[in-house]
PDB file of C-alpha atoms in Angstrom:
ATOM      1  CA  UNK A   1      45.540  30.163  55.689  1.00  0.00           C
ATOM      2  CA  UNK A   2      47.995  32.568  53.403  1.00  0.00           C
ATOM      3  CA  UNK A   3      49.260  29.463  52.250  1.00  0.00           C
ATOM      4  CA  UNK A   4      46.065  28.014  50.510  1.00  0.00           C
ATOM      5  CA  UNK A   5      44.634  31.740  49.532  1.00  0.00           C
ATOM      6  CA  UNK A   6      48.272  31.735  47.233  1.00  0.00           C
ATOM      7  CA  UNK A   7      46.829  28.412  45.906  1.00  0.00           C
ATOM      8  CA  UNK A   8      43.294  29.686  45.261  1.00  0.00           C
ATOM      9  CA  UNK A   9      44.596  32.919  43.788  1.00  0.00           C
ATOM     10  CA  UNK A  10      47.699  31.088  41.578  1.00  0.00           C
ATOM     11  CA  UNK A  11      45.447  28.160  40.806  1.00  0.00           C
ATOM     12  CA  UNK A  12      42.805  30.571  39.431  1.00  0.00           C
ATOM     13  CA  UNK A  13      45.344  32.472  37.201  1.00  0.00           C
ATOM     14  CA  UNK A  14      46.830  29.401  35.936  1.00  0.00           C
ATOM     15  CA  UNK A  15      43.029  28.289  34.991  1.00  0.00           C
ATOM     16  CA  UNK A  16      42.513  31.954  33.195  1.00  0.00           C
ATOM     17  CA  UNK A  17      45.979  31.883  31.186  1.00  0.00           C
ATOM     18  CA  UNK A  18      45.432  28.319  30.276  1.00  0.00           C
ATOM     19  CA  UNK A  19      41.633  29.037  29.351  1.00  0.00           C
ATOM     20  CA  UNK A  20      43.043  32.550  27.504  1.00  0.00           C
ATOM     21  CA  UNK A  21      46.026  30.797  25.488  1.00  0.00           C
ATOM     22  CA  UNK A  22      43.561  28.239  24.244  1.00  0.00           C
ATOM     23  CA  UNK A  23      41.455  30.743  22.820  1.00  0.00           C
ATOM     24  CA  UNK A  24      43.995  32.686  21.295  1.00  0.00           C
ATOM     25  CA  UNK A  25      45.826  29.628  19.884  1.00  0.00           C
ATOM     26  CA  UNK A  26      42.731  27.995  18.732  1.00  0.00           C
ATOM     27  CA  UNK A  27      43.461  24.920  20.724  1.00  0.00           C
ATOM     28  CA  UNK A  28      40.783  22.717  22.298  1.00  0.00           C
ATOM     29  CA  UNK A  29      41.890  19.183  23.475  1.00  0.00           C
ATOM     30  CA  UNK A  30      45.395  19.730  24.440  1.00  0.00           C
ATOM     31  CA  UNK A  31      44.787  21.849  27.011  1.00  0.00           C
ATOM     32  CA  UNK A  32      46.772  20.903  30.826  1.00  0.00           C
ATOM     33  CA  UNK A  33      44.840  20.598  34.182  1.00  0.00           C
ATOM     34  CA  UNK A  34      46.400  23.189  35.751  1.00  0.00           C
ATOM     35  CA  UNK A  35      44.221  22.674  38.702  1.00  0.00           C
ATOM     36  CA  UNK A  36      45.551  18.980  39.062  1.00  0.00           C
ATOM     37  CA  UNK A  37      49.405  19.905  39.397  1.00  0.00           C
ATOM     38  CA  UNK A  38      48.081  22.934  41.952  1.00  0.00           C
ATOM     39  CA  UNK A  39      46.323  20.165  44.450  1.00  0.00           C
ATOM     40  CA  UNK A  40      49.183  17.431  43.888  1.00  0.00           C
ATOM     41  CA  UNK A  41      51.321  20.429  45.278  1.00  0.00           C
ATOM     42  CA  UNK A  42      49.323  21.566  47.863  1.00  0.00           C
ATOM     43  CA  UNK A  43      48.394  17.447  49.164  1.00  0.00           C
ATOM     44  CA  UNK A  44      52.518  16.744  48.746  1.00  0.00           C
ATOM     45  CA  UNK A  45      54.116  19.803  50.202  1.00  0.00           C
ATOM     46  CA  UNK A  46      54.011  22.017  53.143  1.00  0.00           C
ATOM     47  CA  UNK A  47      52.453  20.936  56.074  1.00  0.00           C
ATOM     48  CA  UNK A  48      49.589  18.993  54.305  1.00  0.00           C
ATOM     49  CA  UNK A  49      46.845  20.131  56.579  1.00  0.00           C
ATOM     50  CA  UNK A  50      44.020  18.855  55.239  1.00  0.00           C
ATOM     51  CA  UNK A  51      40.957  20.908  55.564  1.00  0.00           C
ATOM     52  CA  UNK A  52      43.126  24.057  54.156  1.00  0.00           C
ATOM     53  CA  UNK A  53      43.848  21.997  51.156  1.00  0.00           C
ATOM     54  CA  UNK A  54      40.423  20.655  50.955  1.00  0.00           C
ATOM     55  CA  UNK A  55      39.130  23.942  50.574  1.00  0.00           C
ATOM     56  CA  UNK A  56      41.519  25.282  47.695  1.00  0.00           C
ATOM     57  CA  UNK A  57      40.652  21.894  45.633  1.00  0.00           C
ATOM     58  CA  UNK A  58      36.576  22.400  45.819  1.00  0.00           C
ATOM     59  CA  UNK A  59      37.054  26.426  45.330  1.00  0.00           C
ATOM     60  CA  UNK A  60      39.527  25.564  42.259  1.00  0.00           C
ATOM     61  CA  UNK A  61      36.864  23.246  41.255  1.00  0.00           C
ATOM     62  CA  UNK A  62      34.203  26.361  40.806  1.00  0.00           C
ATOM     63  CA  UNK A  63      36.052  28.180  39.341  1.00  0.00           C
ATOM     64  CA  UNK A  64      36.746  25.635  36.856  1.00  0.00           C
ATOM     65  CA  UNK A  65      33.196  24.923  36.554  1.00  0.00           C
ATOM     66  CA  UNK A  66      32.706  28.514  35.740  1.00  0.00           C
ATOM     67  CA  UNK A  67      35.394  28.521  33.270  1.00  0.00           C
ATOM     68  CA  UNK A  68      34.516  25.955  31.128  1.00  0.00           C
ATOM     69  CA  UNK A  69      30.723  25.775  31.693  1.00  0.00           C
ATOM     70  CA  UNK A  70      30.350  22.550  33.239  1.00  0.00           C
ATOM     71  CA  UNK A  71      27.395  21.868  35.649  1.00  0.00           C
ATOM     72  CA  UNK A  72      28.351  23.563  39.021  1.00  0.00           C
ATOM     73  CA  UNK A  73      29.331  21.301  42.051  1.00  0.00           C
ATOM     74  CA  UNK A  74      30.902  18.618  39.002  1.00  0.00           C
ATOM     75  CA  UNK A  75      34.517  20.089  39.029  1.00  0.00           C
ATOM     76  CA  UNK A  76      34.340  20.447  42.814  1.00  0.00           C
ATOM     77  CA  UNK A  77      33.193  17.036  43.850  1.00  0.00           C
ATOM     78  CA  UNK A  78      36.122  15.630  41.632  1.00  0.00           C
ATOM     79  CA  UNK A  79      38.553  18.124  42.856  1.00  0.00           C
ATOM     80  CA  UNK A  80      37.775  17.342  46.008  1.00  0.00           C
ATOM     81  CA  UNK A  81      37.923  13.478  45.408  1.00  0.00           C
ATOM     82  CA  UNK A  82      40.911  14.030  43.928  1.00  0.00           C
ATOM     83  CA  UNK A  83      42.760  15.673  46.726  1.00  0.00           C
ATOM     84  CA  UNK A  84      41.402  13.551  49.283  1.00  0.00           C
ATOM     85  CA  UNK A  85      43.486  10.705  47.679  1.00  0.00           C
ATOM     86  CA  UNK A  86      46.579  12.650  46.818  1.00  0.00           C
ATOM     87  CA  UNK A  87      46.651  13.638  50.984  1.00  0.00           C
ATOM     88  CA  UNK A  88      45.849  10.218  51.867  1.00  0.00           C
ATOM     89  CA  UNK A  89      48.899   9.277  49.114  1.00  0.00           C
ATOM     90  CA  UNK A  90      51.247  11.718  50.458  1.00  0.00           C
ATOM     91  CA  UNK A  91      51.486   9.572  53.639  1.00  0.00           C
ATOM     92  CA  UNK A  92      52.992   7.415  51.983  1.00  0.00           C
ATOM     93  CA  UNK A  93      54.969   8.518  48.531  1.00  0.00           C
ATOM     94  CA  UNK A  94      58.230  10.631  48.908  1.00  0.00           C
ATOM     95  CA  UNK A  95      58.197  13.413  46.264  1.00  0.00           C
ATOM     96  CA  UNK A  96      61.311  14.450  44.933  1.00  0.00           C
ATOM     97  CA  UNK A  97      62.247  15.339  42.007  1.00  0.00           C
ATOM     98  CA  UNK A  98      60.432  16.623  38.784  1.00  0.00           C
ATOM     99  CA  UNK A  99      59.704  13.083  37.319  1.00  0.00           C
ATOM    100  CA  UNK A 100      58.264  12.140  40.592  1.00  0.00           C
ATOM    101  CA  UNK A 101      56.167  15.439  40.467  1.00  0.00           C
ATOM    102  CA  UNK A 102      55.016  15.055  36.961  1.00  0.00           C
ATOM    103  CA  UNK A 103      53.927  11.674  37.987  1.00  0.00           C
ATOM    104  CA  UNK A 104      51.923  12.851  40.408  1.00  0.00           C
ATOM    105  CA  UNK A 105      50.436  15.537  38.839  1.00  0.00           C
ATOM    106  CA  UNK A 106      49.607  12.531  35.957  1.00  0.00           C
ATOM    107  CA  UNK A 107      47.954  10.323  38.963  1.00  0.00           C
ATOM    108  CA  UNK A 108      45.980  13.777  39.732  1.00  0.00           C
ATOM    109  CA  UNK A 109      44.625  14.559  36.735  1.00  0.00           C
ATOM    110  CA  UNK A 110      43.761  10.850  35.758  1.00  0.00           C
ATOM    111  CA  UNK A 111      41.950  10.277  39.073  1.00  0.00           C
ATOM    112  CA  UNK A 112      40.156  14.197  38.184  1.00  0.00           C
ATOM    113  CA  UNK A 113      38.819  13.088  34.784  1.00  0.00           C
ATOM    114  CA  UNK A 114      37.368   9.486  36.227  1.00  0.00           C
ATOM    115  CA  UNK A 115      35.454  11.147  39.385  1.00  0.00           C
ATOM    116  CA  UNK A 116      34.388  13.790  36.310  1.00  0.00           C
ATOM    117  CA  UNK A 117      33.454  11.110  34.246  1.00  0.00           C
ATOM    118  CA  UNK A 118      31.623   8.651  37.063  1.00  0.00           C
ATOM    119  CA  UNK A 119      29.656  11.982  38.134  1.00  0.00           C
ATOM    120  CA  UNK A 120      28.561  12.799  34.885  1.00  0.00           C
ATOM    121  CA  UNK A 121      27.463   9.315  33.944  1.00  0.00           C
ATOM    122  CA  UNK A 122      25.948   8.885  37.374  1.00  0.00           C
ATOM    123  CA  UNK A 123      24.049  12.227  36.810  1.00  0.00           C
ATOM    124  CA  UNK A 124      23.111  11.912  32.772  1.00  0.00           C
ATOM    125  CA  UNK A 125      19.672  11.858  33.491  1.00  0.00           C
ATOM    126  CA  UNK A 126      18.629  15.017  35.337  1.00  0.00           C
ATOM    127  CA  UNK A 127      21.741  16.996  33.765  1.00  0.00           C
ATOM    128  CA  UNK A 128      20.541  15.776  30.336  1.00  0.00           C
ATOM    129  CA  UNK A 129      23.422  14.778  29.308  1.00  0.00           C
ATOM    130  CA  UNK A 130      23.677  11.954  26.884  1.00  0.00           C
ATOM    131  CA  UNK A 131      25.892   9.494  28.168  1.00  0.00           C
ATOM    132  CA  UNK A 132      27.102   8.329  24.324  1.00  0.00           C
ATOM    133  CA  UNK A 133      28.214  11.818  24.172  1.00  0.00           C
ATOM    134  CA  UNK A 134      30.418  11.003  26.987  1.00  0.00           C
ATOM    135  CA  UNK A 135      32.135   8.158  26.079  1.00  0.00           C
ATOM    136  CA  UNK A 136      34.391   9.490  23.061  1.00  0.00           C
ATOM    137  CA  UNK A 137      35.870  12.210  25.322  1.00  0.00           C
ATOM    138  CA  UNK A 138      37.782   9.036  27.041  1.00  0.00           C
ATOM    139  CA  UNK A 139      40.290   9.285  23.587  1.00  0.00           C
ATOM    140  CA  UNK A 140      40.557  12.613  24.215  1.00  0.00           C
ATOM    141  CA  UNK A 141      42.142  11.968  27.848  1.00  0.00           C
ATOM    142  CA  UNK A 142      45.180  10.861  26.985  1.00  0.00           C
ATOM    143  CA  UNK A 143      46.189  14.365  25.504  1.00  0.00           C
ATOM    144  CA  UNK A 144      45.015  16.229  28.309  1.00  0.00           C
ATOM    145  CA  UNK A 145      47.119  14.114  30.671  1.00  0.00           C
ATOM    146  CA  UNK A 146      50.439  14.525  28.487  1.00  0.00           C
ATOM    147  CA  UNK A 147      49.573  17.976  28.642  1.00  0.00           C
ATOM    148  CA  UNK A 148      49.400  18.200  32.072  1.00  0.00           C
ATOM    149  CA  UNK A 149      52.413  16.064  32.858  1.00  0.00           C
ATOM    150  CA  UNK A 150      54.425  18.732  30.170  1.00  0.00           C
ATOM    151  CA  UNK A 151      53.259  21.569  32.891  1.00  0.00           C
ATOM    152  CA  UNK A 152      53.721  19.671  35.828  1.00  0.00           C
ATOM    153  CA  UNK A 153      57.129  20.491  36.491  1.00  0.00           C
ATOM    154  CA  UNK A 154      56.919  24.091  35.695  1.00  0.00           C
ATOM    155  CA  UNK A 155      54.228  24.797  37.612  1.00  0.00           C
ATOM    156  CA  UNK A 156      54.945  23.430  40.639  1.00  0.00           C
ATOM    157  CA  UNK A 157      58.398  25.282  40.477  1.00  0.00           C
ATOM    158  CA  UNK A 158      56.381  28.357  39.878  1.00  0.00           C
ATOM    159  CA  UNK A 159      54.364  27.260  43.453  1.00  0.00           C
ATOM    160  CA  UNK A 160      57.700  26.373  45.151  1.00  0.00           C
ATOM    161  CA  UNK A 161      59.030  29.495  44.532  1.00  0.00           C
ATOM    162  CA  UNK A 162      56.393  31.541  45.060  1.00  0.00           C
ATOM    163  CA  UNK A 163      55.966  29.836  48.624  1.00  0.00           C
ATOM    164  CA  UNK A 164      59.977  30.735  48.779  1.00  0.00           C
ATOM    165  CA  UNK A 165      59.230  34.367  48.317  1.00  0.00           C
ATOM    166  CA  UNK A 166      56.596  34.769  50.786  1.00  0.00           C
ATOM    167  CA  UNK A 167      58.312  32.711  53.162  1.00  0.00           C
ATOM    168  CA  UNK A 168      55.151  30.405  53.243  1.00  0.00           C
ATOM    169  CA  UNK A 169      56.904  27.206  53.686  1.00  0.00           C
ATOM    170  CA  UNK A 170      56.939  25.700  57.009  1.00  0.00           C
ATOM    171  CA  UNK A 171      60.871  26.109  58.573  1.00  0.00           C
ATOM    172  CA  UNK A 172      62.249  22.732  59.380  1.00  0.00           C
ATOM    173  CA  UNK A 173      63.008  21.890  63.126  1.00  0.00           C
ATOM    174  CA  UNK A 174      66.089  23.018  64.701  1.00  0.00           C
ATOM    175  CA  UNK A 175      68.607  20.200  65.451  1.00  0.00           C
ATOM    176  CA  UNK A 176      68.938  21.274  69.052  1.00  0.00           C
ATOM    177  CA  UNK A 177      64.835  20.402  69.102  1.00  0.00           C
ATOM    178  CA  UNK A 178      64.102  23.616  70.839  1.00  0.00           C
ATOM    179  CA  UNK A 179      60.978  25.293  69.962  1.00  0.00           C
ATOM    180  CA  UNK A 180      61.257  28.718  68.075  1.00  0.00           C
ATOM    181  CA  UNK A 181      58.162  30.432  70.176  1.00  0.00           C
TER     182      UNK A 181
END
């Protein structure tokens, strides 16, 4: 439970500093999904418990919402998606290295922005949104997932570490096979 508060609490200053440097810098579609590279770490590393990391994606989802004023429960929902596919892809990808984890943090935030995209469209109508206005942010994509995959590697060194300091990650077993408790 630590484990995925540090997410909530890292994933939510990451959002804040990435929200605050835009501002200051005057920046407004090259800005990286933090979020994504924070639930490709949590569905790729540690124990990968599921409902833990469930959690931290739908609560980093509100707060995104929050941040950036979209409709409440949108951000979540994709989020949430989002990690469900990157724990069900864990199974089955090996992780190592940082191209491999800027590649996943690329599938993350590309699977992110089409759950966002197929909610909003799905929902255009009672969130009046007007679905040509939705369309031209596809161009826009492609920036936001360089960006992302520029911060992926960082990032999840920063959550690595972190996890090191604490003493968060899970100890491997003992060769002998014995059972610490």
């Amino acid at each position: 439970m630590l484990r995925a508060f540090t997410y909530l609490i890292v994933g939510w200053l990451l959002v804040a500093a990435t929200g605050g440097l835009a501002e200051v810098l005057g920046l407004t579609i090259v800005l990286p999904a933090t979020s994504a590279v924070v639930i490709a770490h949590a569905a790729f590393t540690g124990e990968r418990e599921l409902i833990p990391g469930l959690a931290v994606a739908v609560s980093l989802g509100y707060i995104e919402d929050l941040h950036q004023g979209a409709p409440v429960g949108v951000l979540s929902l994709s989020l949430a998606v989002a990690f469900l596919m990157l724990h069900w892809a864990a199974g089955r990808i090996a992780v190592r290295g940082w191209p491999m984890r800027a590649l996943v943090s690329l599938m993350a935030v590309a699977l992110i922005d089409a759950a966002t995209l197929a909610i909003l469209l799905a929902l255009a109508e009672p969130l009046s949104v007007r679905t040509e206005a939705l369309l031209p942010m596809l161009i826009g994509l492609r920036w936001h997932a360089l960006a992302t995959v520029l911060v992926a590697p960082p990032v999840w060194a920063l959550l690595s570490r972190l996890f090191d300091l604490f003493r968060l990650e899970p100890r491997p077993p003992s060769d002998l096979h014995l059972d610490p408790r």
